[in-house]
Amino acid sequence: MAKIIIKKENYFHNLELLSKKAGSKEKLMAVIKDNAYGHGLKIMAKLAREFGITKVAVKNLKEALEIDSSFEEILILADHPHESKAPVNISFAVHSLEFLKKFPQNSNIHLNIDTGMHRNGILVSEIKESLKFIKEKELNLRGVFTHFRSADDFNAELFWQQSNWIEAKQEAIKQIEKFGLDMPAFHSCNSSALLRSQGGIKDDFARCGIATYGYTHIDKNIATYDLKPVMSLHAKRLSTRVIKEGQKVGYGGVFEAKKEMEISTYDIGYGDGFFRYDGLGNLKIANGQKILGRVSMDSLCAEGKADEICLFNNVTEISKAFNTITYEVLTKLMPWIEREVKML
Ligand SMILES: *Cc1c(COP(=O)(O)O)cnc(C)c1O
């Protein structure tokens, strides 16, 4: 069976680095949405809890209900209003005034404010109306937040959006006081914005995903960081054969042997969420080994007859080869791949 190994030591190393940046463990919300970026939702929730993380963010109510209920705060980032009441430590991100109005009384919510990304969130000019509605409908406002669009980039965009956030926050505080609501938590930073921050953050906490798993896409001209990849991906040998010079391997016969060689197939393919390499580039997996020919749905081919091969310890090169980001290669890995935690 193909297998994902989770290096607990590296996860804890990254959580330590990020909680120091934020100011404390309480100021770090671990983002474990989308099956913890492919690492395994329950496993990563358990490890985060063990480390001392008190807040997590997930994709939807289904994910929220699957994890350890002892978190102080479980924030759902991308789900719709639910009729039935969720447990007290679960809250929903609200991305527009239209949707705010659909939440039932007593729902726990975090209000998202659009400070320049223009993806989600209420406008600054809608803060007053939103809070009035929250007050009247007796919604439980637990947080007010925003999201930055360019925290990775080597330009001034982050600073521009951060100053918009400071203004939005001031307006929210003013209106919250006016309506006599309890003061919620404020949060804005993702991994990159937190890593770039100096001397702690002004918000109550930061929401970090990718950096907890050991990666950042921050432009290297800004800085580099001591993060350690948490996941490695491994596959087991399914069969071995010797092919002669001129024989071709796999769909389309894309790989042709230049000499007699021993080759094996391994039990991972694009059906498991590993990218479908077309065999034409120069994709290298761990140890500089090459994939021979096209990746099939459930297998791929490599030289030799090792019982196991490692596809990656660090997914950066593979994501570059597919012209995408580390987030995508990790998140696509299917939940049925066995996950094993390597202890400290
Ligand atoms: C996914 C997500 C994050 C985490 O972003 P990273 O870049 O992985 O740290 C934070 N906030 C929101 C709203 C998100 O959707």
Short mmCIF file of C-alpha atoms in Angstrom, two decimals, residues 95-342:
data_model
loop_
_atom_site.label_atom_id
_atom_site.label_comp_id
_atom_site.label_asym_id
_atom_site.label_seq_id
_atom_site.Cartn_x
_atom_site.Cartn_y
_atom_site.Cartn_z
CA HIS A 95 -18.65 35.96 3.96
CA SER A 96 -21.46 38.34 3.01
CA LEU A 97 -24.39 40.29 4.34
CA GLU A 98 -26.70 38.14 2.24
CA PHE A 99 -25.50 34.98 3.99
CA LEU A 100 -25.33 36.58 7.42
CA LYS A 101 -29.10 36.90 7.27
CA LYS A 102 -29.52 33.16 6.79
CA PHE A 103 -27.89 32.07 10.06
CA PRO A 104 -30.27 30.88 12.77
CA GLN A 105 -30.44 32.61 16.15
CA ASN A 106 -27.52 31.92 18.52
CA SER A 107 -25.17 30.75 15.77
CA ASN A 108 -21.49 31.32 16.51
CA ILE A 109 -19.98 33.41 13.76
CA HIS A 110 -16.81 35.14 12.62
CA LEU A 111 -17.51 38.09 10.34
CA ASN A 112 -15.22 38.30 7.33
CA ILE A 113 -14.43 41.83 6.12
CA ASP A 114 -13.24 42.50 2.58
CA THR A 115 -10.16 44.71 2.90
CA GLY A 116 -8.99 44.39 -0.69
CA MET A 117 -8.96 40.75 -1.79
CA HIS A 118 -12.48 41.04 -3.20
CA ARG A 119 -13.10 37.33 -2.89
CA ASN A 120 -15.27 37.15 0.22
CA GLY A 121 -16.37 39.34 3.07
CA ILE A 122 -18.70 42.21 3.84
CA LEU A 123 -17.68 45.71 2.81
CA VAL A 124 -16.42 48.16 5.42
CA SER A 125 -19.50 50.22 4.66
CA GLU A 126 -21.68 47.24 5.67
CA ILE A 127 -20.13 46.78 9.12
CA LYS A 128 -22.77 48.84 10.88
CA GLU A 129 -25.70 47.10 9.22
CA SER A 130 -24.13 43.68 9.87
CA LEU A 131 -23.61 44.36 13.56
CA LYS A 132 -27.12 45.72 13.91
CA PHE A 133 -28.42 42.50 12.42
CA ILE A 134 -26.14 40.39 14.66
CA LYS A 135 -27.47 42.24 17.70
CA GLU A 136 -31.13 41.92 16.69
CA LYS A 137 -30.91 38.31 15.59
CA GLU A 138 -28.89 37.39 18.70
CA LEU A 139 -26.04 35.86 16.79
CA ASN A 140 -22.93 35.13 18.79
CA LEU A 141 -20.10 37.20 17.26
CA ARG A 142 -16.91 35.36 18.19
CA GLY A 143 -14.57 36.85 15.65
CA VAL A 144 -13.97 39.53 13.02
CA PHE A 145 -11.38 38.82 10.38
CA THR A 146 -9.95 39.46 6.95
CA HIS A 147 -7.71 37.64 4.48
CA PHE A 148 -4.69 39.03 2.60
CA ARG A 149 -4.30 38.48 -1.11
CA SER A 150 -0.59 39.11 -1.62
CA ALA A 151 1.28 38.12 1.52
CA ASP A 152 3.79 36.10 -0.54
CA ASP A 153 4.72 38.82 -2.97
CA PHE A 154 7.76 41.09 -3.00
CA ASN A 155 5.89 44.38 -3.10
CA ALA A 156 3.94 46.75 -0.86
CA GLU A 157 0.50 45.15 -1.34
CA LEU A 158 0.48 43.47 2.05
CA PHE A 159 1.12 46.78 3.80
CA TRP A 160 -1.63 48.47 1.83
CA GLN A 161 -4.11 45.77 2.83
CA GLN A 162 -2.93 45.73 6.43
CA SER A 163 -3.64 49.42 6.73
CA ASN A 164 -7.13 48.81 5.30
CA TRP A 165 -7.54 46.14 7.98
CA ILE A 166 -6.53 48.52 10.76
CA GLU A 167 -9.21 50.96 9.61
CA ALA A 168 -11.83 48.23 9.27
CA LYS A 169 -10.99 46.97 12.73
CA GLN A 170 -11.39 50.45 14.23
CA GLU A 171 -14.77 50.82 12.58
CA ALA A 172 -15.84 47.37 13.81
CA ILE A 173 -14.73 48.12 17.38
CA LYS A 174 -16.61 51.42 17.33
CA GLN A 175 -19.83 49.76 16.15
CA ILE A 176 -19.46 46.75 18.46
CA GLU A 177 -19.20 49.12 21.42
CA LYS A 178 -22.15 51.13 20.18
CA PHE A 179 -24.35 48.04 19.95
CA GLY A 180 -23.08 46.78 23.31
CA LEU A 181 -21.85 43.46 21.92
CA ASP A 182 -19.07 41.45 23.58
CA MET A 183 -15.70 42.19 22.02
CA PRO A 184 -14.83 39.34 19.60
CA ALA A 185 -11.38 38.07 18.60
CA PHE A 186 -9.74 39.83 15.64
CA HIS A 187 -7.59 37.91 13.17
CA SER A 188 -6.04 38.51 9.78
CA CYS A 189 -2.67 36.82 9.16
CA ASN A 190 -2.23 33.61 7.20
CA SER A 191 1.14 31.82 7.26
CA SER A 192 2.96 34.30 5.06
CA ALA A 193 1.65 37.41 6.76
CA LEU A 194 2.59 35.94 10.15
CA LEU A 195 6.06 34.92 8.99
CA ARG A 196 6.63 38.43 7.64
CA SER A 197 5.45 40.11 10.83
CA GLN A 198 8.03 41.55 13.19
CA GLY A 199 7.79 41.52 16.96
CA GLY A 200 4.47 39.69 17.43
CA ILE A 201 1.04 40.47 16.01
CA LYS A 202 -1.54 43.05 17.03
CA ASP A 203 -4.46 40.68 16.38
CA ASP A 204 -5.69 38.04 18.81
CA PHE A 205 -4.42 35.19 16.66
CA ALA A 206 -3.12 34.19 13.22
CA ARG A 207 -4.54 31.45 10.97
CA CYS A 208 -1.72 29.29 9.64
CA GLY A 209 -1.96 26.41 7.23
CA ILE A 210 0.86 25.85 4.77
CA ALA A 211 3.73 26.89 7.06
CA THR A 212 2.63 24.41 9.72
CA TYR A 213 3.15 21.71 7.07
CA GLY A 214 6.63 23.04 6.32
CA TYR A 215 6.24 25.30 3.29
CA THR A 216 6.04 28.93 2.33
CA HIS A 217 5.71 30.66 -1.02
CA ILE A 218 7.08 33.94 0.28
CA ASP A 219 9.38 35.53 -2.29
CA LYS A 220 12.96 34.62 -1.35
CA ASN A 221 13.96 38.27 -1.72
CA ILE A 222 11.92 38.98 1.39
CA ALA A 223 13.34 36.26 3.63
CA THR A 224 13.72 32.51 4.03
CA TYR A 225 12.45 30.53 7.00
CA ASP A 226 13.46 27.39 8.84
CA LEU A 227 10.37 25.31 8.10
CA LYS A 228 10.46 21.51 7.83
CA PRO A 229 8.21 19.51 5.49
CA VAL A 230 5.91 17.27 7.51
CA MET A 231 4.78 14.77 4.87
CA SER A 232 6.64 12.24 2.79
CA LEU A 233 4.92 10.02 0.23
CA HIS A 234 5.91 6.40 -0.41
CA ALA A 235 4.76 3.65 -2.76
CA LYS A 236 5.20 -0.14 -2.70
CA ARG A 237 6.32 -2.36 -5.52
CA LEU A 238 3.60 -4.19 -7.48
CA SER A 239 5.69 -6.01 -10.09
CA THR A 240 9.12 -6.16 -11.72
CA ARG A 241 10.34 -7.09 -15.20
CA VAL A 242 13.40 -6.82 -17.40
CA ILE A 243 12.90 -4.93 -20.65
CA LYS A 244 15.21 -4.98 -23.64
CA GLU A 245 16.70 -2.07 -25.55
CA GLY A 246 13.98 -0.46 -27.69
CA GLN A 247 11.04 -1.77 -25.62
CA LYS A 248 8.57 0.82 -24.48
CA VAL A 249 6.82 1.23 -21.15
CA GLY A 250 3.25 2.14 -20.23
CA TYR A 251 0.47 4.07 -22.02
CA GLY A 252 1.52 5.51 -25.36
CA GLY A 253 4.90 3.81 -25.03
CA VAL A 254 6.32 7.16 -24.06
CA PHE A 255 9.43 5.77 -22.35
CA GLU A 256 11.81 3.71 -24.49
CA ALA A 257 14.65 1.72 -22.96
CA LYS A 258 18.08 2.71 -24.30
CA LYS A 259 19.53 -0.54 -22.95
CA GLU A 260 18.34 -3.67 -21.19
CA MET A 261 17.03 -2.67 -17.79
CA GLU A 262 15.05 -3.80 -14.80
CA ILE A 263 11.90 -1.83 -14.06
CA SER A 264 9.13 -2.02 -11.46
CA THR A 265 5.66 -0.59 -11.02
CA TYR A 266 4.60 1.01 -7.74
CA ASP A 267 1.14 1.37 -6.24
CA ILE A 268 0.40 5.04 -6.62
CA GLY A 269 -1.18 6.87 -9.52
CA TYR A 270 -3.34 9.83 -10.43
CA GLY A 271 -6.37 8.08 -8.95
CA ASP A 272 -4.67 8.45 -5.59
CA GLY A 273 -4.28 12.15 -6.22
CA PHE A 274 -0.67 12.07 -7.36
CA PHE A 275 -0.30 14.31 -10.41
CA ARG A 276 -0.50 12.64 -13.82
CA TYR A 277 2.97 13.13 -15.18
CA ASP A 278 3.02 12.61 -18.95
CA GLY A 279 6.49 11.10 -18.98
CA LEU A 280 7.85 13.78 -21.29
CA GLY A 281 9.55 16.19 -18.94
CA ASN A 282 12.35 15.58 -16.54
CA LEU A 283 10.40 14.99 -13.36
CA LYS A 284 12.58 13.76 -10.55
CA ILE A 285 11.17 12.14 -7.46
CA ALA A 286 13.08 11.73 -4.18
CA ASN A 287 16.74 10.58 -4.50
CA GLY A 288 16.84 11.98 -8.04
CA GLN A 289 15.01 8.93 -9.39
CA LYS A 290 12.94 9.28 -12.57
CA ILE A 291 9.39 8.17 -13.28
CA LEU A 292 9.45 6.12 -16.51
CA GLY A 293 6.66 6.95 -18.96
CA ARG A 294 3.17 8.11 -18.10
CA VAL A 295 1.65 7.84 -14.64
CA SER A 296 -1.36 5.47 -14.71
CA MET A 297 -4.47 5.67 -12.54
CA ASP A 298 -3.14 3.31 -9.87
CA SER A 299 0.53 2.88 -10.63
CA LEU A 300 3.68 4.35 -12.00
CA CYS A 301 6.97 2.92 -13.15
CA ALA A 302 10.56 3.42 -12.03
CA GLU A 303 13.91 1.73 -12.63
CA GLY A 304 15.14 -1.02 -10.31
CA LYS A 305 13.37 -3.36 -7.92
CA ALA A 306 13.41 -1.62 -4.55
CA ASP A 307 10.43 -2.78 -2.47
CA GLU A 308 9.49 0.79 -1.77
CA ILE A 309 10.17 4.15 -3.37
CA CYS A 310 9.81 7.62 -1.95
CA LEU A 311 7.94 10.05 -4.20
CA PHE A 312 8.85 13.09 -2.12
CA ASN A 313 10.12 14.30 1.22
CA ASN A 314 9.63 17.84 0.04
CA VAL A 315 6.95 18.61 -2.52
CA THR A 316 8.40 21.89 -3.79
CA GLU A 317 10.10 20.51 -6.91
CA ILE A 318 7.09 18.42 -7.92
CA SER A 319 4.76 21.38 -7.55
CA LYS A 320 7.07 23.49 -9.71
CA ALA A 321 7.20 20.76 -12.34
CA PHE A 322 3.39 20.89 -12.57
CA ASN A 323 3.33 24.67 -12.57
CA THR A 324 1.32 24.75 -9.38
CA ILE A 325 1.78 25.39 -5.67
CA THR A 326 2.70 23.05 -2.83
CA TYR A 327 -0.83 23.46 -1.44
CA GLU A 328 -2.37 21.76 -4.46
CA VAL A 329 -0.07 18.76 -4.70
CA LEU A 330 -0.53 18.04 -0.98
CA THR A 331 -4.28 18.64 -0.82
CA LYS A 332 -5.02 16.37 -3.78
CA LEU A 333 -3.68 13.26 -2.04
CA MET A 334 -6.67 11.07 -1.39
CA PRO A 335 -7.86 10.34 2.14
CA TRP A 336 -7.66 6.57 1.60
CA ILE A 337 -3.87 6.55 1.36
CA GLU A 338 -2.60 5.08 4.60
CA ARG A 339 -1.12 7.67 6.99
CA GLU A 340 1.47 6.76 9.55
CA VAL A 341 2.82 9.08 12.20
CA LYS A 342 6.55 8.83 12.74
#
